[in-house]
């Protein structure tokens, strides 16, 4: 597998396969959303779009980074989400980095969104493909967030070497700036357990595939192998 690791601003062409990484916390949260029973996640372009979608669909659940705000039901925290029953619900998610990264590659034939909590399931989907390049989109800190880069490198290595040990990659993530900010309470809309939950390896058995549905970028869980290049992603 030919793996590239790029920040959002470094994307100059549409990749054939994109794995968008946001460990702390967008795609850890997304996995928890599905773990709590949600059917799908709509990735919003902006806060205004998220609020508008919520207004048009009052039964949808809207979440964002930072503190609670009018028009939103909850915030981007796995520790806070784990108490919610989202069975059958649609969730609208807007975050600073993760959703931006996924939308930046929305024209790619295959888009996976990932974090440590779905690392092995993501690697398994990549292993099911036959050859080709994979672009890992490192969303945090203009592509420099070590928790995201560590996760991307771990999934890439795990794809070709299934016995790769995660310990060193998790240590890097635990020592990252994002982890420190969450631990110290610098970031609003956080729970004390967020860092531990973000570093819970393979908590969930599914990967997460994003694709355009009408005009919206929609994220869904999948445990099934995806088709190869040139075939439909569903």
Coordinates of N, CA and C in Angstrom, one line a residue:
X1 N 0.8 -1.2 0.0 CA 0.0 0.0 0.0 C 0.9 1.3 0.0
X2 N 0.6 2.2 -0.9 CA 1.3 3.4 -1.0 C 0.6 4.5 -0.2
X3 N 1.1 4.8 1.0 CA 0.4 5.7 1.9 C 1.0 7.1 1.9
X4 N 0.2 8.1 1.8 CA 0.6 9.5 2.0 C -0.1 10.1 3.2
X5 N 0.6 11.0 3.9 CA 0.0 11.7 5.1 C 0.0 13.2 4.8
X6 N -1.1 13.7 4.7 CA -1.3 15.1 4.3 C -2.2 15.9 5.2
X7 N -1.9 17.2 5.5 CA -2.8 18.0 6.1 C -3.9 18.5 5.2
X8 N -5.0 19.1 5.7 CA -6.1 19.5 4.8 C -5.6 20.5 3.7
X9 N -4.8 21.4 4.1 CA -4.4 22.4 3.2 C -3.4 21.9 2.1
X10 N -2.9 20.7 2.4 CA -1.9 20.1 1.4 C -2.6 19.3 0.3
X11 N -3.9 19.1 0.4 CA -4.7 18.3 -0.6 C -4.8 19.2 -1.9
X12 N -4.1 18.7 -2.9 CA -4.1 19.4 -4.2 C -4.9 18.7 -5.2
X13 N -5.3 17.4 -5.0 CA -6.1 16.6 -5.9 C -7.0 15.7 -5.2
X14 N -8.0 15.1 -5.8 CA -8.9 14.2 -5.2 C -8.2 12.8 -5.1
X15 N -8.1 12.3 -3.9 CA -7.5 10.9 -3.8 C -8.5 9.9 -4.2
X16 N -8.0 8.7 -4.5 CA -8.9 7.6 -4.8 C -9.4 7.0 -3.5
X17 N -8.6 7.0 -2.5 CA -9.0 6.5 -1.2 C -8.5 7.5 -0.2
X18 N -9.4 8.0 0.7 CA -9.0 9.0 1.7 C -9.4 8.4 3.1
X19 N -8.5 8.4 4.0 CA -8.8 8.1 5.4 C -8.6 9.4 6.2
X20 N -9.7 9.9 6.7 CA -9.6 11.2 7.4 C -9.6 10.9 8.9
X21 N -8.5 11.4 9.6 CA -8.2 11.1 11.0 C -8.5 12.3 11.9
X22 N -9.3 12.1 12.9 CA -9.5 13.1 14.0 C -9.7 12.3 15.2
X23 N -8.7 12.2 16.0 CA -8.7 11.4 17.2 C -9.4 12.1 18.4
X24 N -9.0 13.4 18.5 CA -9.5 14.2 19.7 C -10.2 15.5 19.2
X25 N -11.5 15.4 18.7 CA -12.3 14.3 19.1 C -13.4 13.8 18.1
X26 N -13.4 14.5 16.9 CA -14.6 14.3 16.0 C -14.9 12.9 15.7
X27 N -13.9 12.1 15.3 CA -14.3 10.7 14.8 C -14.3 9.7 15.9
X28 N -13.7 10.0 17.1 CA -14.0 9.2 18.3 C -15.5 9.4 18.6
X29 N -15.9 10.7 18.6 CA -17.3 11.0 18.9 C -18.2 10.3 17.9
X30 N -17.9 10.4 16.6 CA -18.7 9.7 15.6 C -18.9 8.3 15.9
X31 N -17.8 7.6 16.3 CA -17.9 6.2 16.6 C -18.9 5.9 17.8
X32 N -18.8 6.8 18.8 CA -19.6 6.7 19.9 C -21.1 7.0 19.5
X33 N -21.3 7.9 18.6 CA -22.6 8.2 18.1 C -23.3 6.9 17.6
X34 N -22.5 6.2 16.7 CA -23.0 4.9 16.2 C -23.1 3.8 17.3
X35 N -22.2 3.8 18.2 CA -22.3 2.9 19.3 C -23.5 3.1 20.2
X36 N -24.0 4.3 20.2 CA -25.2 4.6 20.9 C -26.5 4.5 20.1
X37 N -26.3 3.9 18.9 CA -27.5 3.5 18.1 C -27.9 4.4 16.9
X38 N -27.1 5.5 16.7 CA -27.5 6.3 15.6 C -27.5 5.6 14.2
X39 N -28.3 6.1 13.3 CA -28.3 5.5 12.0 C -27.3 6.1 11.1
X40 N -27.1 7.4 11.1 CA -26.2 8.1 10.2 C -25.8 9.4 10.9
X41 N -24.7 10.0 10.3 CA -24.2 11.3 10.7 C -24.1 12.2 9.5
X42 N -24.7 13.3 9.5 CA -24.6 14.3 8.4 C -23.4 15.3 8.8
X43 N -22.4 15.4 8.0 CA -21.3 16.3 8.3 C -21.6 17.6 7.7
X44 N -21.8 18.6 8.6 CA -22.2 19.9 8.1 C -21.0 20.8 7.7
X45 N -21.2 21.6 6.7 CA -20.2 22.5 6.2 C -19.9 23.7 7.2
X46 N -20.9 24.1 7.9 CA -20.8 25.3 8.8 C -21.7 25.1 10.0
X47 N -21.5 26.0 11.0 CA -22.4 26.0 12.1 C -23.8 26.4 11.6
X48 N -23.9 27.4 10.7 CA -25.2 27.8 10.2 C -25.9 26.7 9.5
X49 N -25.2 25.9 8.7 CA -25.8 24.8 8.0 C -26.3 23.8 9.0
X50 N -25.5 23.5 10.1 CA -26.0 22.5 11.1 C -27.2 23.0 11.8
X51 N -27.3 24.3 12.1 CA -28.5 24.8 12.7 C -29.7 24.8 11.8
X52 N -29.5 25.1 10.5 CA -30.5 25.0 9.5 C -31.1 23.6 9.3
X53 N -30.2 22.6 9.3 CA -30.6 21.2 9.2 C -31.4 20.8 10.4
X54 N -31.0 21.2 11.5 CA -31.7 20.9 12.8 C -33.1 21.5 12.7
X55 N -33.2 22.8 12.2 CA -34.5 23.4 12.2 C -35.4 22.7 11.2
X56 N -34.9 22.2 10.1 CA -35.7 21.5 9.1 C -36.1 20.1 9.6
X57 N -35.2 19.6 10.5 CA -35.5 18.2 11.0 C -35.4 18.2 12.5
X58 N -36.4 18.6 13.2 CA -36.3 18.8 14.6 C -36.0 17.5 15.4
X59 N -36.2 16.3 14.7 CA -35.9 15.1 15.4 C -34.4 14.7 15.3
X60 N -33.7 15.4 14.4 CA -32.2 15.2 14.3 C -31.5 15.8 15.6
X61 N -30.3 15.2 15.8 CA -29.5 15.7 17.0 C -28.3 16.4 16.4
X62 N -28.1 17.7 16.8 CA -27.0 18.5 16.3 C -25.9 18.6 17.4
X63 N -24.7 18.5 17.0 CA -23.6 18.7 18.0 C -22.4 19.4 17.3
X64 N -21.7 20.1 18.2 CA -20.6 21.0 17.7 C -19.4 20.9 18.7
X65 N -18.3 21.5 18.3 CA -17.2 21.7 19.2 C -17.5 22.8 20.2
X66 N -16.8 22.9 21.3 CA -16.9 24.0 22.2 C -18.1 23.8 23.2
X67 N -18.5 24.9 23.8 CA -19.6 24.9 24.8 C -20.9 24.8 24.2
X68 N -21.9 24.4 24.9 CA -23.3 24.3 24.4 C -23.7 25.7 23.8
X69 N -24.6 25.6 22.7 CA -25.0 26.8 22.0 C -26.4 26.6 21.5
X70 N -27.2 27.7 21.4 CA -28.6 27.6 20.9 C -28.6 26.9 19.5
X71 N -29.6 26.0 19.3 CA -29.7 25.3 18.1 C -29.0 23.9 18.1
X72 N -28.2 23.7 19.1 CA -27.4 22.4 19.2 C -27.9 21.7 20.4
X73 N -27.9 20.3 20.3 CA -28.4 19.5 21.4 C -27.3 19.0 22.3
X74 N -26.1 18.9 21.8 CA -25.0 18.5 22.7 C -23.7 18.9 22.0
X75 N -22.5 18.5 22.6 CA -21.2 18.9 22.2 C -20.4 17.7 21.8
X76 N -19.2 18.0 21.2 CA -18.3 17.1 20.6 C -17.5 16.4 21.7
X77 N -18.1 15.6 22.5 CA -17.4 15.0 23.6 C -17.9 13.5 23.8
X78 N -16.9 12.5 23.7 CA -17.4 11.2 23.9 C -17.9 10.9 25.3
X79 N -17.2 11.6 26.3 CA -17.7 11.4 27.6 C -19.1 11.8 27.9
X80 N -19.5 12.9 27.2 CA -20.9 13.4 27.4 C -21.9 12.6 26.5
X81 N -21.4 12.1 25.4 CA -22.3 11.4 24.5 C -22.7 10.0 24.9
X82 N -21.8 9.4 25.7 CA -22.0 8.0 26.1 C -23.3 7.8 26.9
X83 N -23.9 8.8 27.4 CA -25.1 8.7 28.2 C -26.4 8.9 27.4
X84 N -26.2 9.2 26.1 CA -27.4 9.5 25.3 C -27.8 8.2 24.5
X85 N -29.1 8.1 24.4 CA -29.7 7.0 23.6 C -30.0 7.6 22.2
X86 N -29.3 7.2 21.2 CA -29.4 7.8 19.9 C -30.0 6.7 18.9
X87 N -30.7 5.8 19.4 CA -31.2 4.7 18.6 C -32.0 5.2 17.4
X88 N -31.6 4.9 16.2 CA -32.3 5.2 15.0 C -32.3 6.7 14.6
X89 N -31.5 7.5 15.3 CA -31.5 8.9 15.1 C -30.5 9.3 14.0
X90 N -30.7 10.5 13.4 CA -29.7 11.1 12.6 C -29.0 12.2 13.4
X91 N -27.7 12.3 13.3 CA -26.9 13.3 14.0 C -26.3 14.2 13.0
X92 N -26.3 15.5 13.3 CA -25.6 16.5 12.5 C -24.3 16.9 13.3
X93 N -23.2 16.8 12.6 CA -21.9 17.1 13.3 C -21.1 18.2 12.6
X94 N -20.7 19.2 13.3 CA -19.8 20.2 12.8 C -18.7 20.4 13.8
X95 N -17.4 20.2 13.3 CA -16.3 20.4 14.2 C -15.3 21.2 13.5
X96 N -14.2 21.6 14.2 CA -13.2 22.5 13.7 C -12.3 21.9 12.6
X97 N -12.0 20.6 12.8 CA -11.0 19.9 12.0 C -11.6 18.7 11.3
X98 N -12.2 17.8 12.0 CA -12.6 16.5 11.4 C -13.6 16.6 10.3
X99 N -14.7 17.3 10.5 CA -15.7 17.4 9.5 C -15.1 18.2 8.3
X100 N -14.3 19.2 8.6 CA -13.7 20.0 7.5 C -12.8 19.0 6.6
X101 N -12.0 18.1 7.2 CA -11.2 17.2 6.5 C -12.0 16.3 5.6
X102 N -13.1 15.8 6.1 CA -14.0 14.8 5.4 C -14.6 15.5 4.2
X103 N -15.0 16.8 4.4 CA -15.7 17.5 3.3 C -14.6 17.9 2.2
X104 N -13.4 18.1 2.6 CA -12.3 18.4 1.7 C -12.1 17.3 0.7
X105 N -12.5 16.1 1.0 CA -12.2 14.9 0.1 C -13.6 14.3 -0.3
X106 N -14.6 15.1 -0.3 CA -16.0 14.5 -0.5 C -16.1 13.9 -1.9
X107 N -15.3 14.3 -2.9 CA -15.4 13.7 -4.2 C -14.6 12.5 -4.4
X108 N -13.9 12.0 -3.4 CA -13.1 10.8 -3.5 C -14.0 9.6 -3.6
X109 N -13.6 8.6 -4.4 CA -14.5 7.4 -4.5 C -14.7 6.7 -3.2
X110 N -13.7 6.7 -2.3 CA -13.9 6.1 -1.0 C -13.3 7.0 0.1
X111 N -14.2 7.4 1.1 CA -13.7 8.2 2.2 C -14.0 7.4 3.5
X112 N -13.0 7.2 4.3 CA -13.2 6.6 5.6 C -12.8 7.6 6.6
X113 N -13.6 7.7 7.7 CA -13.3 8.5 8.8 C -12.9 7.7 10.0
X114 N -11.8 8.0 10.7 CA -11.2 7.1 11.6 C -10.6 7.8 12.8
X115 N -10.4 7.0 13.9 CA -9.7 7.3 15.1 C -9.2 6.0 15.7
X116 N -8.6 6.0 16.8 CA -8.1 4.8 17.4 C -9.2 3.8 17.7
X117 N -10.4 4.3 18.1 CA -11.5 3.4 18.5 C -12.0 2.5 17.4
X118 N -11.7 2.9 16.1 CA -12.1 2.0 15.0 C -10.9 1.7 14.1
X119 N -9.7 1.7 14.7 CA -8.5 1.5 13.9 C -8.4 0.1 13.2
X120 N -8.7 -1.0 13.9 CA -8.5 -2.3 13.3 C -9.6 -2.5 12.2
X121 N -10.8 -2.0 12.5 CA -11.9 -2.2 11.5 C -11.6 -1.4 10.2
X122 N -10.9 -0.2 10.4 CA -10.5 0.6 9.2 C -9.4 -0.1 8.5
X123 N -8.4 -0.6 9.2 CA -7.3 -1.3 8.5 C -7.9 -2.6 7.8
X124 N -8.9 -3.2 8.4 CA -9.4 -4.4 7.7 C -10.1 -4.0 6.4
X125 N -10.8 -2.9 6.4 CA -11.4 -2.5 5.1 C -10.3 -2.2 4.0
X126 N -9.2 -1.5 4.5 CA -8.1 -1.2 3.6 C -7.4 -2.5 3.1
X127 N -7.3 -3.5 4.0 CA -6.7 -4.7 3.5 C -7.5 -5.5 2.5
X128 N -8.9 -5.2 2.6 CA -9.8 -5.9 1.6 C -9.6 -5.4 0.2
X129 N -9.0 -4.2 0.1 CA -8.7 -3.6 -1.3 C -7.5 -4.2 -1.9
X130 N -7.4 -4.2 -3.1 CA -6.2 -4.8 -3.8 C -5.3 -3.7 -4.3
X131 N -4.3 -3.4 -3.6 CA -3.3 -2.4 -4.0 C -3.8 -0.9 -4.1
X132 N -3.1 -0.1 -4.7 CA -3.5 1.3 -4.8 C -3.0 2.2 -3.7
X133 N -3.1 3.5 -3.9 CA -2.6 4.4 -2.9 C -3.7 4.8 -1.9
X134 N -3.3 5.2 -0.7 CA -4.2 5.7 0.3 C -3.7 7.0 0.8
X135 N -4.5 8.0 0.9 CA -4.2 9.3 1.4 C -4.8 9.4 2.8
X136 N -3.9 9.6 3.8 CA -4.4 9.8 5.2 C -4.4 11.3 5.4
X137 N -5.6 11.8 5.7 CA -5.8 13.3 6.0 C -5.6 13.5 7.5
X138 N -4.6 14.2 7.8 CA -4.3 14.5 9.2 C -4.9 15.8 9.5
X139 N -6.0 15.8 10.2 CA -6.8 17.1 10.3 C -6.4 18.1 11.3
X140 N -5.8 17.7 12.4 CA -5.5 18.6 13.5 C -4.2 19.4 13.3
X141 N -4.3 20.6 13.8 CA -3.1 21.5 13.8 C -2.4 21.6 12.4
X142 N -3.2 21.8 11.4 CA -2.7 22.0 10.0 C -1.8 20.8 9.6
X143 N -2.3 19.6 10.0 CA -1.6 18.4 9.6 C -0.5 18.0 10.5
X144 N -0.3 18.7 11.6 CA 0.9 18.4 12.5 C 0.4 17.8 13.9
X145 N -0.9 17.6 14.1 CA -1.3 17.0 15.3 C -0.8 15.6 15.5
X146 N 0.0 15.4 16.6 CA 0.7 14.1 16.7 C -0.3 13.0 17.0
X147 N -1.4 13.3 17.7 CA -2.4 12.2 18.0 C -3.0 11.7 16.7
X148 N -3.2 12.6 15.7 CA -3.8 12.2 14.4 C -2.8 11.5 13.5
X149 N -1.6 12.1 13.5 CA -0.5 11.4 12.7 C -0.2 10.1 13.3
X150 N -0.1 9.9 14.6 CA 0.2 8.6 15.2 C -0.9 7.6 14.8
X151 N -2.2 8.0 14.8 CA -3.3 7.1 14.5 C -3.2 6.7 13.0
X152 N -2.9 7.7 12.2 CA -2.8 7.5 10.7 C -1.7 6.5 10.4
X153 N -0.5 6.7 11.1 CA 0.6 5.8 10.8 C 0.3 4.4 11.4
X154 N -0.4 4.3 12.5 CA -0.7 3.0 13.0 C -1.6 2.3 12.1
X155 N -2.7 2.9 11.6 CA -3.6 2.2 10.7 C -2.9 1.8 9.4
X156 N -2.0 2.7 8.9 CA -1.3 2.3 7.7 C -0.4 1.1 7.9
X157 N 0.3 1.1 9.0 CA 1.2 0.0 9.4 C 0.3 -1.3 9.6
X158 N -0.8 -1.1 10.3 CA -1.6 -2.3 10.6 C -2.2 -2.9 9.4
X159 N -2.5 -2.1 8.4 CA -3.0 -2.6 7.1 C -2.1 -3.6 6.5
X160 N -0.8 -3.3 6.5 CA 0.1 -4.2 5.8 C 0.8 -5.2 6.8
X161 N 0.8 -4.8 8.1 CA 1.5 -5.7 9.1 C 0.5 -5.8 10.2
X162 N -0.5 -6.8 10.1 CA -1.5 -6.9 11.1 C -1.1 -7.1 12.6
X163 N 0.1 -7.5 12.8 CA 0.5 -7.7 14.2 C 1.2 -6.5 14.8
X164 N 1.2 -5.4 14.1 CA 1.8 -4.2 14.6 C 1.2 -3.8 16.0
X165 N 2.1 -3.5 16.9 CA 1.8 -3.1 18.3 C 1.4 -1.7 18.4
X166 N 0.3 -1.4 19.0 CA -0.3 0.0 19.1 C 0.4 0.8 20.2
X167 N 1.1 0.2 21.1 CA 1.5 0.9 22.3 C 2.3 2.2 22.1
X168 N 3.3 2.2 21.2 CA 4.0 3.4 20.9 C 3.2 4.5 20.3
X169 N 2.3 4.1 19.4 CA 1.4 5.1 18.8 C 0.5 5.8 19.8
X170 N -0.1 4.9 20.7 CA -0.9 5.5 21.7 C -0.2 6.4 22.7
X171 N 1.1 6.1 23.0 CA 1.9 6.9 23.8 C 2.1 8.3 23.2
X172 N 2.3 8.3 21.9 CA 2.4 9.6 21.2 C 1.2 10.4 21.3
X173 N 0.0 9.8 21.1 CA -1.3 10.5 21.2 C -1.5 11.0 22.6
X174 N -1.1 10.2 23.6 CA -1.4 10.6 25.0 C -0.5 11.8 25.4
X175 N 0.7 11.9 24.7 CA 1.6 13.0 25.0 C 1.3 14.3 24.1
X176 N 0.3 14.2 23.3 CA 0.0 15.3 22.3 C -0.5 16.6 23.0
X177 N -0.5 17.6 22.2 CA -1.0 18.9 22.7 C -2.5 18.8 23.0
X178 N -3.2 18.2 22.1 CA -4.7 18.1 22.2 C -5.0 17.3 23.5
X179 N -4.3 16.3 23.8 CA -4.5 15.5 25.1 C -4.3 16.4 26.3
X180 N -3.2 17.2 26.2 CA -2.9 18.1 27.3 C -4.0 19.1 27.5
X181 N -4.4 19.7 26.4 CA -5.5 20.7 26.5 C -6.8 20.1 27.1
X182 N -7.1 18.9 26.7 CA -8.3 18.3 27.2 C -8.1 18.0 28.7
X183 N -7.0 17.5 29.1 CA -6.7 17.1 30.5 C -6.7 18.3 31.4
X184 N -6.1 19.4 30.9 CA -6.0 20.6 31.7 C -7.3 21.5 31.7
X185 N -8.3 21.1 30.9 CA -9.5 21.8 30.8 C -9.5 23.0 30.0
X186 N -8.5 23.1 29.1 CA -8.4 24.3 28.2 C -9.5 24.4 27.2
X187 N -9.9 23.2 26.7 CA -11.0 23.1 25.7 C -12.3 23.1 26.4
X188 N -13.3 23.9 25.9 CA -14.6 23.9 26.5 C -15.4 22.7 25.8
X189 N -16.5 22.3 26.5 CA -17.3 21.3 26.0 C -16.7 19.9 26.1
X190 N -15.9 19.7 27.2 CA -15.2 18.4 27.4 C -15.6 17.7 28.6
X191 N -15.3 16.4 28.7 CA -15.5 15.6 29.9 C -14.2 15.1 30.4
X192 N -14.0 14.9 31.7 CA -12.7 14.4 32.2 C -12.3 13.1 31.6
X193 N -13.2 12.3 31.1 CA -12.8 11.0 30.5 C -12.5 11.0 29.0
X194 N -12.6 12.2 28.4 CA -12.5 12.3 27.0 C -11.2 11.7 26.4
X195 N -10.0 12.0 27.1 CA -8.7 11.5 26.6 C -8.7 10.0 26.6
X196 N -9.1 9.5 27.8 CA -9.1 8.0 27.9 C -10.0 7.3 26.9
X197 N -11.1 7.9 26.6 CA -12.0 7.3 25.6 C -11.5 7.5 24.2
X198 N -10.8 8.5 23.9 CA -10.2 8.7 22.6 C -9.0 7.7 22.4
X199 N -8.4 7.2 23.4 CA -7.3 6.3 23.3 C -7.7 4.8 23.6
X200 N -9.0 4.6 23.5 CA -9.5 3.2 23.8 C -9.4 2.5 22.4
X201 N -8.4 1.7 22.3 CA -8.1 1.0 21.0 C -9.2 0.0 20.6
X202 N -9.7 0.2 19.4 CA -10.7 -0.8 18.8 C -11.9 -1.0 19.7
X203 N -12.4 0.0 20.3 CA -13.6 0.0 21.1 C -14.8 -0.6 20.3
X204 N -14.8 -0.2 19.0 CA -15.9 -0.5 18.2 C -15.5 -1.4 17.0
X205 N -16.4 -2.3 16.6 CA -16.0 -3.3 15.5 C -16.3 -2.8 14.1
X206 N -16.7 -1.6 13.9 CA -17.1 -1.1 12.6 C -16.1 0.0 12.1
X207 N -16.0 0.1 10.8 CA -15.4 1.2 10.2 C -16.5 2.2 9.8
X208 N -16.1 3.4 9.4 CA -17.0 4.5 9.1 C -16.8 5.0 7.7
X209 N -17.7 4.9 6.8 CA -17.6 5.3 5.5 C -18.5 6.6 5.2
X210 N -17.9 7.6 4.6 CA -18.6 8.8 4.3 C -18.8 8.9 2.8
X211 N -20.0 9.3 2.4 CA -20.3 9.4 0.9 C -21.4 10.5 0.7
X212 N -21.4 11.1 -0.4 CA -22.4 12.1 -0.8 C -23.7 11.4 -1.0
X213 N -24.7 11.9 -0.3 CA -26.1 11.4 -0.5 C -26.9 12.7 -0.8
X214 N -27.4 12.8 -2.1 CA -27.9 14.0 -2.6 C -26.8 15.1 -2.4
X215 N -27.0 16.1 -1.7 CA -26.0 17.2 -1.6 C -25.3 17.1 -0.2
X216 N -25.6 16.1 0.6 CA -25.0 16.1 1.9 C -24.0 15.0 2.0
X217 N -22.9 15.2 2.8 CA -21.9 14.2 3.1 C -22.4 13.5 4.3
X218 N -22.6 12.2 4.2 CA -23.2 11.3 5.2 C -22.3 10.2 5.6
X219 N -22.1 10.1 6.9 CA -21.2 9.1 7.5 C -22.1 7.9 8.0
X220 N -21.7 6.7 7.7 CA -22.4 5.5 8.2 C -21.4 4.5 8.7
X221 N -21.8 3.6 9.6 CA -20.9 2.5 10.0 C -21.0 1.4 9.1
X222 N -19.9 0.6 8.9 CA -19.9 -0.6 8.1 C -18.9 -1.6 8.6
X223 N -19.4 -2.8 8.6 CA -18.5 -3.9 8.9 C -18.1 -4.8 7.7
X224 N -18.6 -4.3 6.5 CA -18.4 -5.1 5.3 C -17.3 -4.6 4.5
X225 N -16.6 -5.5 3.8 CA -15.5 -5.1 2.9 C -16.1 -4.2 1.8
X226 N -15.3 -3.2 1.4 CA -15.7 -2.2 0.4 C -15.2 -2.7 -1.0
X227 N -15.9 -2.3 -2.1 CA -15.4 -2.7 -3.4 C -14.1 -2.1 -3.8
X228 N -13.5 -2.6 -4.8 CA -12.2 -2.1 -5.3 C -12.4 -0.8 -6.1
X229 N -11.2 -0.3 -6.6 CA -11.3 0.9 -7.4 C -12.1 0.7 -8.7
X230 N -12.9 1.8 -9.1 CA -13.7 1.7 -10.2 C -15.1 1.1 -10.0
X231 N -15.3 0.6 -8.7 CA -16.7 0.1 -8.4 C -17.3 1.1 -7.5
X232 N -18.6 0.9 -7.3 CA -19.4 1.8 -6.4 C -18.9 1.6 -5.0
X233 N -18.9 2.6 -4.1 CA -18.4 2.5 -2.7 C -19.5 1.9 -1.9
X234 N -20.7 1.6 -2.4 CA -21.8 1.0 -1.7 C -22.3 -0.1 -2.5

